[in-house]
CSV table of C-alpha atoms in Angstrom, one decimal:
chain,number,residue,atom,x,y,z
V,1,UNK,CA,278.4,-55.3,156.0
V,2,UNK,CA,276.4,-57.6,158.1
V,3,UNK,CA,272.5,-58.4,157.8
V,4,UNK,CA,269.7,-57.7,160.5
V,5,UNK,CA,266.5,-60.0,160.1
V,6,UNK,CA,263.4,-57.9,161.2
V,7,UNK,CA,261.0,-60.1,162.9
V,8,UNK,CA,257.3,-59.7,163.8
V,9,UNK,CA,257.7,-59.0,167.7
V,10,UNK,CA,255.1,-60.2,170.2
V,11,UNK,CA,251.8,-58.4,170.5
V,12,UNK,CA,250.3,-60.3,173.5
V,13,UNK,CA,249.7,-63.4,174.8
V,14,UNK,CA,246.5,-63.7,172.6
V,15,UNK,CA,248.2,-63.0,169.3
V,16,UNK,CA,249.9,-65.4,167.4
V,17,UNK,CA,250.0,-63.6,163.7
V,18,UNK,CA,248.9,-60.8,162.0
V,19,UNK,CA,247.9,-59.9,158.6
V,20,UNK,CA,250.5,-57.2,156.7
V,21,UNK,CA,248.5,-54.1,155.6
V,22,UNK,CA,251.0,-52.1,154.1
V,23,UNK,CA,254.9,-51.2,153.9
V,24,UNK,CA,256.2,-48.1,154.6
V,25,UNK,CA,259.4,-48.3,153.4
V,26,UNK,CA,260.8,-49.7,150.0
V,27,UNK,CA,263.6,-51.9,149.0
V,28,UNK,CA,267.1,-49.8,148.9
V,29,UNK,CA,265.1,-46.9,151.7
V,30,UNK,CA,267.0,-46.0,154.5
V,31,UNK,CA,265.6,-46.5,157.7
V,32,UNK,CA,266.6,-45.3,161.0
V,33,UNK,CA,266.0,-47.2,164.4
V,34,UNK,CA,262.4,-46.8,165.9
V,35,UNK,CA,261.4,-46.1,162.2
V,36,UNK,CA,258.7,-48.1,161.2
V,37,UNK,CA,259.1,-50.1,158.3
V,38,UNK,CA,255.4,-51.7,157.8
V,39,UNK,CA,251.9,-51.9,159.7
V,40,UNK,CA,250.1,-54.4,160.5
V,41,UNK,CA,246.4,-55.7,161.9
V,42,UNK,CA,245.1,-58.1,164.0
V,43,UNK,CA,241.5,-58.6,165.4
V,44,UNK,CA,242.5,-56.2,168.2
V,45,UNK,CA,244.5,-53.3,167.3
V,46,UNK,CA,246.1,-51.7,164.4
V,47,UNK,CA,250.1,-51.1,164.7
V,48,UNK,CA,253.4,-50.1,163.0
V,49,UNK,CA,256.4,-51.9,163.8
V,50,UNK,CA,259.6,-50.4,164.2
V,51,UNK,CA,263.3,-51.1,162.8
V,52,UNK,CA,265.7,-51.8,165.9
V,53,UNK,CA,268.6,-50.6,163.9
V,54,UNK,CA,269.5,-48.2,161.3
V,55,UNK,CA,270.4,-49.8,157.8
V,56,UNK,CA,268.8,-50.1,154.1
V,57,UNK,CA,266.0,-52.2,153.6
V,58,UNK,CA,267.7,-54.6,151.5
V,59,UNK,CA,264.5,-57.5,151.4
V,60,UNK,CA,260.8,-57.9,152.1
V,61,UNK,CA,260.0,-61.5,153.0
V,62,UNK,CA,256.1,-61.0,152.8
V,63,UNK,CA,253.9,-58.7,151.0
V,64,UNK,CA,250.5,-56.8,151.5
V,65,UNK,CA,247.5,-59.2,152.6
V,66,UNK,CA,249.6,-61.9,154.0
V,67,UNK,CA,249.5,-63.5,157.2
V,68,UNK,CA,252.9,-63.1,159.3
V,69,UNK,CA,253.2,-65.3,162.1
V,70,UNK,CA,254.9,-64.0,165.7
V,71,UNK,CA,258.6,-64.1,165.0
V,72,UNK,CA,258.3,-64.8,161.5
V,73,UNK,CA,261.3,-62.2,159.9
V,74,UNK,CA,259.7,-59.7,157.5
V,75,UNK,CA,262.3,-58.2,156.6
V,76,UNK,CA,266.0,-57.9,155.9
V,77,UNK,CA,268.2,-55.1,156.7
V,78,UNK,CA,271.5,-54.0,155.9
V,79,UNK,CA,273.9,-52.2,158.0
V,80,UNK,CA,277.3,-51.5,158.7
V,81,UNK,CA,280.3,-53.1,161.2
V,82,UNK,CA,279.3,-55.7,163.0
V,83,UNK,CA,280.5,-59.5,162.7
V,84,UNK,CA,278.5,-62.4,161.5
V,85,UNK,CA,275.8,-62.2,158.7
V,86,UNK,CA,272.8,-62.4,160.7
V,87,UNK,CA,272.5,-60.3,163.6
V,88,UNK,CA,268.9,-61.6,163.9
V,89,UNK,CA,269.6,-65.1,164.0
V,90,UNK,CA,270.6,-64.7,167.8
V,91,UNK,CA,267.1,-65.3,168.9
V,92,UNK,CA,265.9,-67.9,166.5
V,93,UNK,CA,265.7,-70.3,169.1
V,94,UNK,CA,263.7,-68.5,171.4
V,95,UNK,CA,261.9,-67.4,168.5
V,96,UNK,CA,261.4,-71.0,167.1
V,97,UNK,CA,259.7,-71.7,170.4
V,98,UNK,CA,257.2,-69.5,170.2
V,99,UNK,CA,256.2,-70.6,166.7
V,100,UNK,CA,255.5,-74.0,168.4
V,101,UNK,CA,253.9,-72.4,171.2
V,102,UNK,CA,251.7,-70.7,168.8
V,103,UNK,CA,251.5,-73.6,166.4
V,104,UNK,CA,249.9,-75.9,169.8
V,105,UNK,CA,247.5,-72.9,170.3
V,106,UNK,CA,246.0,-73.1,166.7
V,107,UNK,CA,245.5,-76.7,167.0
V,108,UNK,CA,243.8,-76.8,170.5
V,109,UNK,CA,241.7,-73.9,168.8
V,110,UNK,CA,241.0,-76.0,165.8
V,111,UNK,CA,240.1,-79.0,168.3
V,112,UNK,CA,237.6,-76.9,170.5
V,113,UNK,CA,236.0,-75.5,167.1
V,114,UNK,CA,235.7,-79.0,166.5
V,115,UNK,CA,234.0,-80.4,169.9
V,116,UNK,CA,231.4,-77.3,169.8
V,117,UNK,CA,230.5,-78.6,166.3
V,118,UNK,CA,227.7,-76.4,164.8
V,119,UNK,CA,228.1,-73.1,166.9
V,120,UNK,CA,231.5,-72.3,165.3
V,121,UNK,CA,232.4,-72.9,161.6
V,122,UNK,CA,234.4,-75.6,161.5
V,123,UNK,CA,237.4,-73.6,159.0
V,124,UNK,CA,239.5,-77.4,159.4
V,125,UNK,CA,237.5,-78.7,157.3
V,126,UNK,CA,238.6,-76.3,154.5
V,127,UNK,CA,241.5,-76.7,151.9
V,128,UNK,CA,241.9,-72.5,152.4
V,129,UNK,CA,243.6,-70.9,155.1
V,130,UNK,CA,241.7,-67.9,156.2
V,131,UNK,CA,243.7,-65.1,159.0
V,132,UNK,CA,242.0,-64.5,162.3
V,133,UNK,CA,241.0,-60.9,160.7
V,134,UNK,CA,239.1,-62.6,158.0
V,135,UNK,CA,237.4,-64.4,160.7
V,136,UNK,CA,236.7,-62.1,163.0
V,137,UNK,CA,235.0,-59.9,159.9
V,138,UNK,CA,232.9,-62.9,158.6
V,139,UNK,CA,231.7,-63.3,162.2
V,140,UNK,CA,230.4,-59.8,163.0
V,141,UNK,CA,229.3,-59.6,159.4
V,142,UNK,CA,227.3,-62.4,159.6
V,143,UNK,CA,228.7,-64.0,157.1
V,144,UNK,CA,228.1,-67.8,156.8
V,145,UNK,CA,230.9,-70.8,156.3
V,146,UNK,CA,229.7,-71.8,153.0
V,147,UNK,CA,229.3,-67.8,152.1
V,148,UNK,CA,233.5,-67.7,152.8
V,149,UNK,CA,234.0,-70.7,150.9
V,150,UNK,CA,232.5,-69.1,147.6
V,151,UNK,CA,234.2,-65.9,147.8
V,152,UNK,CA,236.9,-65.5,145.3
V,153,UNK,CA,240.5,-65.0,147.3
V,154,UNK,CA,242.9,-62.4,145.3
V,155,UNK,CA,246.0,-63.2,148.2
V,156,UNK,CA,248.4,-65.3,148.0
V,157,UNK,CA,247.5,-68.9,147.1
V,158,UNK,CA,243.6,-67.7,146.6
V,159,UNK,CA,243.9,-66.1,150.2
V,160,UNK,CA,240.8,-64.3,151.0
V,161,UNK,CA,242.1,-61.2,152.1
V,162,UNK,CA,240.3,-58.2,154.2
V,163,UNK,CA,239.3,-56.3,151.0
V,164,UNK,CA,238.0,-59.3,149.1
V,165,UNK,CA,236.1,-59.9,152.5
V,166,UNK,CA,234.8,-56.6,152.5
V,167,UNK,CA,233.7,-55.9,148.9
V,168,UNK,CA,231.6,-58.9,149.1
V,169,UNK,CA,229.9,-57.5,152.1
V,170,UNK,CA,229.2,-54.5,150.4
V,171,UNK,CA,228.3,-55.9,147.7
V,172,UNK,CA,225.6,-58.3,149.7
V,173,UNK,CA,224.6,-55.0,151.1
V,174,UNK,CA,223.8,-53.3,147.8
V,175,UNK,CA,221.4,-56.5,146.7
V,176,UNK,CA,224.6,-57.7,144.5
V,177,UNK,CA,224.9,-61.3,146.6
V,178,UNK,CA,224.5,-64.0,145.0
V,179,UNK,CA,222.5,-67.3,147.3
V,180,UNK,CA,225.5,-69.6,148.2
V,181,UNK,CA,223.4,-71.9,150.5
V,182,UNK,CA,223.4,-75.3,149.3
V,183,UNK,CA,220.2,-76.6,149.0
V,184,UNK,CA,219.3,-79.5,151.5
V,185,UNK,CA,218.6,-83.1,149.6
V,186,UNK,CA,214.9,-83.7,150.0
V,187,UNK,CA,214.1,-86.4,152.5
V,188,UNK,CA,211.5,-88.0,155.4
V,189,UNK,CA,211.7,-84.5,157.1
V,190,UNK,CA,210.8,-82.4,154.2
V,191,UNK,CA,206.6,-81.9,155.4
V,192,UNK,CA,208.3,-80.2,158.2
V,193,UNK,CA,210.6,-78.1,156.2
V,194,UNK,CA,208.0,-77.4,154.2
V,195,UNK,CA,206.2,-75.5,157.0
V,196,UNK,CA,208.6,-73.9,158.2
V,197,UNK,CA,209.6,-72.3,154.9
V,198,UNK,CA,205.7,-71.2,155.0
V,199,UNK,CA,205.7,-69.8,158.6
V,200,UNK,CA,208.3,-67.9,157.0
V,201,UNK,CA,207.2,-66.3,154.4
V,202,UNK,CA,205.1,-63.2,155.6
V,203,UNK,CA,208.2,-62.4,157.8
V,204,UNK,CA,210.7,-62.3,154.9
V,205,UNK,CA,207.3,-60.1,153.1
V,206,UNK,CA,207.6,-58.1,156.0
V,207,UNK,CA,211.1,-57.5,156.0
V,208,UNK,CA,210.9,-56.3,152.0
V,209,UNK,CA,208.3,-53.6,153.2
V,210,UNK,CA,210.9,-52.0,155.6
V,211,UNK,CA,211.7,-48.7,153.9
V,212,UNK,CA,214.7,-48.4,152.2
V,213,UNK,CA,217.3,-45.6,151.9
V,214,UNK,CA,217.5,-43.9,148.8
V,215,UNK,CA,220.5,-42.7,147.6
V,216,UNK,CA,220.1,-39.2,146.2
V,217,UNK,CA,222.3,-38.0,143.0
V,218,UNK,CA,225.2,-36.1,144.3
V,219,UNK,CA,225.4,-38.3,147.2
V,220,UNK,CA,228.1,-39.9,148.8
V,221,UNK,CA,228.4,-43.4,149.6
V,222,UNK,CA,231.1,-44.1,152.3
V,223,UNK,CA,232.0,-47.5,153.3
V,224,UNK,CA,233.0,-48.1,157.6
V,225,UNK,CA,236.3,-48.2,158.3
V,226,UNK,CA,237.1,-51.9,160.0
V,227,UNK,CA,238.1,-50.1,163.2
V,228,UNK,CA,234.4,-48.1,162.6
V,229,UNK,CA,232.5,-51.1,162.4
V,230,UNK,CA,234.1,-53.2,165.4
V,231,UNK,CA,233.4,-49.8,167.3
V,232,UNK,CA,229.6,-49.8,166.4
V,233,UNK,CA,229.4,-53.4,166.8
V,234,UNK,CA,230.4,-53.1,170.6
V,235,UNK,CA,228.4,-50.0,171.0
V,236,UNK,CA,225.0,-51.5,170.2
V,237,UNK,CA,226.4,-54.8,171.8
V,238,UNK,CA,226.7,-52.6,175.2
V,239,UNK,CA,223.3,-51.2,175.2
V,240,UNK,CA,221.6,-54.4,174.1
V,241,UNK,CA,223.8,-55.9,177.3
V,242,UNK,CA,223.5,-53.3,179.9
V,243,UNK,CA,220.8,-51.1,181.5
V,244,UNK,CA,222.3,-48.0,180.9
V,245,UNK,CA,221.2,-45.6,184.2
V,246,UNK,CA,223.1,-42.1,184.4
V,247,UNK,CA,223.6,-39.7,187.1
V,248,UNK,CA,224.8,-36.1,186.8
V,249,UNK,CA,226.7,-34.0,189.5
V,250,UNK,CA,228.2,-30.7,189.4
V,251,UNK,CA,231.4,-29.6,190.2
V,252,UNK,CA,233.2,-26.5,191.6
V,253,UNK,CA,236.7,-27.0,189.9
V,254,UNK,CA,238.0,-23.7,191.0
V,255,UNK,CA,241.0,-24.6,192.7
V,256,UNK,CA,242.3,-26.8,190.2
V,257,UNK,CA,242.2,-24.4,187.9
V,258,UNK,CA,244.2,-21.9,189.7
V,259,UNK,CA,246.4,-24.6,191.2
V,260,UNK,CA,247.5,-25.8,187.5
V,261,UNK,CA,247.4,-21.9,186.1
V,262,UNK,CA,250.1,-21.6,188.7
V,263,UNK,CA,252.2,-24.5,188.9
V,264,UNK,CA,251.7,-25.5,184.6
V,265,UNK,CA,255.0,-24.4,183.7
V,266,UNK,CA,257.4,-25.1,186.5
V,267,UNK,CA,255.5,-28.7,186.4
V,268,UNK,CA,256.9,-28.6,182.3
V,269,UNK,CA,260.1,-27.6,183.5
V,270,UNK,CA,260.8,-30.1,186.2
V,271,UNK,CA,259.1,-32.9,184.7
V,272,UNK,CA,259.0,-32.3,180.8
V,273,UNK,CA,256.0,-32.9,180.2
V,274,UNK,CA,252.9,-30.9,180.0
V,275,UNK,CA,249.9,-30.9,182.7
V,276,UNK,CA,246.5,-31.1,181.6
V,277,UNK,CA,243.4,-31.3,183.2
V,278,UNK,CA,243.7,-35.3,182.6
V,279,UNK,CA,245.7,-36.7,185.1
V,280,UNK,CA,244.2,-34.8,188.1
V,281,UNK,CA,241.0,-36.3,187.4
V,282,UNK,CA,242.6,-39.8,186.7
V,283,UNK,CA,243.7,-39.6,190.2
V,284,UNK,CA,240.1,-38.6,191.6
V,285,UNK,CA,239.0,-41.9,189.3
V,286,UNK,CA,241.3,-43.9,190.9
V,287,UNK,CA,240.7,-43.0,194.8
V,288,UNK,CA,237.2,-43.3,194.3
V,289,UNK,CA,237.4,-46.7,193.0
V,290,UNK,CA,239.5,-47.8,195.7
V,291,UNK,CA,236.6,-46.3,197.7
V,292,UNK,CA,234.1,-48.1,196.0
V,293,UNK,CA,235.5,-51.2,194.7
V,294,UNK,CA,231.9,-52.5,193.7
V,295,UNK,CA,232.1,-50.0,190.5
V,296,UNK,CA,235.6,-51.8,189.7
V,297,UNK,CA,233.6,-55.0,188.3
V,298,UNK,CA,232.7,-57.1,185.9
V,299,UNK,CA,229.5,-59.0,185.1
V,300,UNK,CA,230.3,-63.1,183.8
V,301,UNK,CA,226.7,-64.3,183.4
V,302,UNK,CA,225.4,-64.8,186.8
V,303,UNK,CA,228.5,-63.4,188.6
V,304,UNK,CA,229.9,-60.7,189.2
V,305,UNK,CA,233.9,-60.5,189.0
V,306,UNK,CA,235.6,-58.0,191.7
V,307,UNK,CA,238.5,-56.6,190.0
V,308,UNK,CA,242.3,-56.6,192.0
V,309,UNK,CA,243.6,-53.9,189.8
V,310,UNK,CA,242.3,-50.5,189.3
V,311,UNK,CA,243.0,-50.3,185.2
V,312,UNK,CA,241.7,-47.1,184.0
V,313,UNK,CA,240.5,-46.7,179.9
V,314,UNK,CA,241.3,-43.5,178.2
V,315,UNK,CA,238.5,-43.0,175.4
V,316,UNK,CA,240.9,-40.9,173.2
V,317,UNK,CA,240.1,-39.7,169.7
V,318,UNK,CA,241.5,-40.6,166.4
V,319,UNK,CA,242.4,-38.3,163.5
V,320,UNK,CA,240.3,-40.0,161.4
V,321,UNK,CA,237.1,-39.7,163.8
V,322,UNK,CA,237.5,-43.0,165.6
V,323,UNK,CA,237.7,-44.1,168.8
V,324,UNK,CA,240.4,-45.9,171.0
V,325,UNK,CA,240.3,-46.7,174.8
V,326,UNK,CA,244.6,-47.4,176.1
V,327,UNK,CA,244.7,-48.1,179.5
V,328,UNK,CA,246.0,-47.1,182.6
V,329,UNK,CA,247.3,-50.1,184.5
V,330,UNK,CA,247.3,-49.9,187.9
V,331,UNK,CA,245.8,-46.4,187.8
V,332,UNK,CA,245.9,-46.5,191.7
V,333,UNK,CA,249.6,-46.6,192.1
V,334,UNK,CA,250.5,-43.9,190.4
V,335,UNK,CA,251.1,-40.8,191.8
V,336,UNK,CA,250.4,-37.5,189.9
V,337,UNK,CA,253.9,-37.2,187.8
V,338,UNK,CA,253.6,-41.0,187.0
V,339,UNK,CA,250.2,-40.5,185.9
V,340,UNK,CA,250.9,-37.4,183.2
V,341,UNK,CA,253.5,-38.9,181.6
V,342,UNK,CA,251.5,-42.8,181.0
V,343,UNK,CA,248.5,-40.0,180.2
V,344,UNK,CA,250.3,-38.2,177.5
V,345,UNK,CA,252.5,-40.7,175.9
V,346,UNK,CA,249.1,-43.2,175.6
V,347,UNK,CA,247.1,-40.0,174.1
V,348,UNK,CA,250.4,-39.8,171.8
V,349,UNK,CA,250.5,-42.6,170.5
V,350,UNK,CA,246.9,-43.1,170.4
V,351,UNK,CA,247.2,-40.4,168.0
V,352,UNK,CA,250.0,-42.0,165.8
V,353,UNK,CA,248.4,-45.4,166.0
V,354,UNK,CA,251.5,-46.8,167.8
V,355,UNK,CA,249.7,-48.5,170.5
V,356,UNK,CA,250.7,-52.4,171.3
V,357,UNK,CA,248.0,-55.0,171.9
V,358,UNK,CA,248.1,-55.1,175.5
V,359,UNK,CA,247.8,-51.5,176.0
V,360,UNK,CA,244.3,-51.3,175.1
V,361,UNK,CA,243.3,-54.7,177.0
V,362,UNK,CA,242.5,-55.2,180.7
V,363,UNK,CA,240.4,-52.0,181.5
V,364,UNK,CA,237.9,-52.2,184.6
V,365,UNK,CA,236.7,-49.0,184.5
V,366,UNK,CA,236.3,-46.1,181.7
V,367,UNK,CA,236.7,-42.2,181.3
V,368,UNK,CA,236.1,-39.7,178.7
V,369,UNK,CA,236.7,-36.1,178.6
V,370,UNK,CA,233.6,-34.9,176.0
V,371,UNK,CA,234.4,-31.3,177.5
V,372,UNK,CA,237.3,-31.4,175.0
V,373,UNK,CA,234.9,-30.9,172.0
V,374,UNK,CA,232.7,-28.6,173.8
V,375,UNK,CA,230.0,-30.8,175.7
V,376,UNK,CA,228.9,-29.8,178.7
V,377,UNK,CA,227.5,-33.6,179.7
V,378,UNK,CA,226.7,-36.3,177.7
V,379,UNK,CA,225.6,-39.9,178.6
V,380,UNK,CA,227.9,-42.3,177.9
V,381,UNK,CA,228.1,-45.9,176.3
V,382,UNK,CA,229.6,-48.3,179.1
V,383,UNK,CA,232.5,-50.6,177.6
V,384,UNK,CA,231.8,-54.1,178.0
V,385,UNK,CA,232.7,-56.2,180.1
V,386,UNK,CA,232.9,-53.0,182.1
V,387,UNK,CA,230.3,-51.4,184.5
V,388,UNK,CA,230.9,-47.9,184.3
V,389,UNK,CA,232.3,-45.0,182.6
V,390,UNK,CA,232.5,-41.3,183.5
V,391,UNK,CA,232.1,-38.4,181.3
V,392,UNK,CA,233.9,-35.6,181.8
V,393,UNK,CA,232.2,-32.2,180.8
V,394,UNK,CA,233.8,-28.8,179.5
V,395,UNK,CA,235.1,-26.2,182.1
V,396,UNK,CA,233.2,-23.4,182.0
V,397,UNK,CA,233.7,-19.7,184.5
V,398,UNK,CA,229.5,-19.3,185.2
V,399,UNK,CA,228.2,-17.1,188.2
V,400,UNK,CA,227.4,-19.0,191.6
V,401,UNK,CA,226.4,-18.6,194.6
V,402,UNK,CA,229.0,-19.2,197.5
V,403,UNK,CA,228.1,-19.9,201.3
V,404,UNK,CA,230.1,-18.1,203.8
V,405,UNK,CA,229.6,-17.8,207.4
V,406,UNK,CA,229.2,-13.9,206.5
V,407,UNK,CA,226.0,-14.9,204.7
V,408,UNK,CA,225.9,-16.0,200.9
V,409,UNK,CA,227.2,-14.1,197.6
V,410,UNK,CA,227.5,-14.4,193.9
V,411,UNK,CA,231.1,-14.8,192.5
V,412,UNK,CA,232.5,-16.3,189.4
V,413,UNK,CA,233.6,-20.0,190.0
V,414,UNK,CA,234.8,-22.4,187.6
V,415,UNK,CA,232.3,-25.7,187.5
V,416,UNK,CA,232.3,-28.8,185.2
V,417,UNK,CA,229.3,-31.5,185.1
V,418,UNK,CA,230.5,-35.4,186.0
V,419,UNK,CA,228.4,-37.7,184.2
V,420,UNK,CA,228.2,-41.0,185.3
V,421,UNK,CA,226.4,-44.3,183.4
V,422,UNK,CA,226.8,-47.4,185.2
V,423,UNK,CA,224.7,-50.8,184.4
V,424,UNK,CA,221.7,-51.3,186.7
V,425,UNK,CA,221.8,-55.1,187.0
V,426,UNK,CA,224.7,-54.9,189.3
V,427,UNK,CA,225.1,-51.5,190.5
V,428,UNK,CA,222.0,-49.7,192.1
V,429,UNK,CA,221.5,-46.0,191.9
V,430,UNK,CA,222.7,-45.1,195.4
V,431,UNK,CA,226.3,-46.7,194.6
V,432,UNK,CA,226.2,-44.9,191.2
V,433,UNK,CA,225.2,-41.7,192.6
V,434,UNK,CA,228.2,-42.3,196.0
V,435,UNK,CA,230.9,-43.5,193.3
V,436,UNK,CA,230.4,-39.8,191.5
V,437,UNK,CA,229.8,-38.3,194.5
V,438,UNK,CA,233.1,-39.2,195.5
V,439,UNK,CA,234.9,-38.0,192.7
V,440,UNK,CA,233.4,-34.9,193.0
V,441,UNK,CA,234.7,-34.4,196.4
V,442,UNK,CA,238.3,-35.7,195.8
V,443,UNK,CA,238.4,-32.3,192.8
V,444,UNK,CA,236.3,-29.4,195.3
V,445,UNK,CA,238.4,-30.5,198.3
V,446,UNK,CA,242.4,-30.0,195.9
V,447,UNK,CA,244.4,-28.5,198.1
V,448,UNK,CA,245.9,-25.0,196.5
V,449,UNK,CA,249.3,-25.3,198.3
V,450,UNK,CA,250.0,-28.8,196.9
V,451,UNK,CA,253.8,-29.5,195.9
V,452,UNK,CA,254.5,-30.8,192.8
């Protein structure tokens, strides 16, 4: 019998630990390879990691809550054959450096928190080490340095963990927060303070005569998800950012449809794997772009950032209502095979929460197919630091009228709406309209006879 140390893997060049949400496997389980054995969550992205060999979980090195550095090991597994008593110790000094990598990153962090003094708590100073997840909730909650201090930490070593984090922000929310502010020592500046507190006072009034929502009996009270609440953070960051401007064009999808209907299941058969509507308008996404590089931007305060690769976002939906946005990189290099299979296996795993890190970073451009619920248009939330994002509408047989050199008639054609937001500070309604124009062309010109 020989061991196998399981070790946190990298998750990006940004990521230098994560916090351990749960195990999925026990002590004495047997696990199989590509099994995962625990999850995981950083401030990007939720994920499972995977055993690389088959074995019994014979040790857990860490436990729920705590903060696992990159190529930390986890945990221990047994398995069979092999020589040595470590198969994992291989790699510890490739491992070892990166722990010092990461280690030098977290001070040079600590350093510039230090330099920009009051604009970003200063954690250093503290005796308690709080996870980057911790952090990153405190800051989109609001919640102040002296707040984190006084909350009671149930992890390891008085750890504040995500759900201690989280029931205090609930209960701030329910009127159940208690003032941790320290009160300022009265000196030659306190006639100032003093009228400031009394400007203040009709607003804080004010604020008490907002209405308030009542909760009814028989109501439910459901708290966000963390994933829910970065999302709606981002959302009203977007709109608050951008000057949201849409256009709309129609689209005669007719020969797409029949193209697929015909060539579906030989595709499957050649290929193995399915073809959806997806990919074929990736690919229109993806000329167009190179068309139009203008719409493959970014905004940086008072530039504007022209993007060298085409990386295409995939809104896809979550089973538990959420949303996630993998990306296709280098959408423009791909050719229509290449792009069903990225296509479905990202939509796969979207679904099984198996992304990595760096699979939902790096986007210059977004798409999202709200025709799969039903929606005919809709008009789209652009995600920043993006500025555009297409919305793709349902497919729908609707009678039409079709110009032929005969003279015109009314057939049955299959049409779909495009619906394109883009930010008006840097792209101006004739690009925006152009940009969608062009997709629309790339779909009504498909040719029927194409080989797969």
């Amino acid at each position: 019998m020989s061991k196998f140390e399981l070790k946190l893997p990298r998750m990006g060049e940004s990521v230098a630990e994560a916090t351990l949400t749960s195990w999925l496997k026990e002590v004495g389980d047997k696990v199989e390879m590509d099994e995962a054995i625990f999850e995981i969550a950083t401030d990007k992205v939720d994920s499972e990691v995977p055993s690389e060999v088959d074995g019994v979980l014979i040790e857990k090195r860490f436990d729920v809550d705590d903060i696992v550095k990159v190529g930390q090991v986890v945990a221990v597994i047994e398995i069979e054959g092999g020589s040595g008593n470590d198969v994992g110790i291989t790699r510890d000094t490739e491992e070892t450096a990166e722990e010092e990598m990461a280690s030098v990153a977290e001070e040079a962090v600590i350093k510039a928190q230090e330099t920009v003094g009051g604009t970003v708590p200063n954690y250093a100073a503290s005796e308690r080490f709080y996870s980057p997840l911790v952090k990153n909730i405190a800051k989109e909650e609001g919640v102040s340095f002296s707040e984190l201090e006084s909350i009671s930490g149930t992890g390891k070593e008085g750890r504040v963990t995500k759900n201690d984090i989280l029931d205090y922000i609930v209960g701030r929310s329910n009127g159940a927060q208690v003032k941790t502010e320290p009160k300022k020592t009265p000196d030659a500046s306190q006639p100032v303070q003093s009228k400031i507190e009394e400007v203040s006072m009709p607003t804080k009034s004010s604020e008490k005569e907002e209405p308030q929502i009542k909760v009814g009996a028989g109501d439910e009270i459901i708290p966000m998800s963390r994933m829910g609440k970065l999302i709606a953070k981002h959302m009203t960051e977007s709109v608050a950012t951008s000057a949201h401007v849409q256009s709309f064009i129609e689209v005669d999808v007719t020969n797409i449809v029949n193209w697929r209907n015909k060539v579906k299941d030989a595709f499957e058969k050649q290929e193995g794997e399915k073809l959806t509507f997806t990919p074929i308008f990736m690919e229109a996404v993806a000329k167009s772009l190179k068309k139009y590089p203008m719409m493959n931007i970014s905004v940086e305060g008072d530039t504007v950032i022209k993007k060298k690769n085409i990386n295409i976002g995939m809104a896809a939906a979550l089973p538990d209502g959420n949303l996630i946005v993998p990306v296709i990189k280098n959408a423009d290099q791909l050719n229509l095979v290449g792009m069903a299979r990225v296509v479905n296996d990202l939509a796969e795993r979207s679904r099984k929460n198996a992304l990595k890190p760096d699979e939902v970073k790096d986007g210059t451009y977004t798409v999202t197919n709200v025709g799969t619920f039903g929606s005919v248009f809709g008009t789209p939330i652009i995600n920043q630091p993006q500025v555009g994002i297409m919305a793709l509408g349902a497919i729908r047989k609707i009678p039409s009228v079709i110009e032929t050199e005969e003279g015109d008639f009314i057939g049955v054609r299959s049409k779909m709406f495009l619906s394109h937001s883009y930010d008006h500070r840097v792209v101006n309604g004739a690009l925006g309209s152009m940009f969608a124009k062009a997709v629309a062309d790339y779909l009504e010109a498909w040719d029927v006879d194409r080989e797969i």
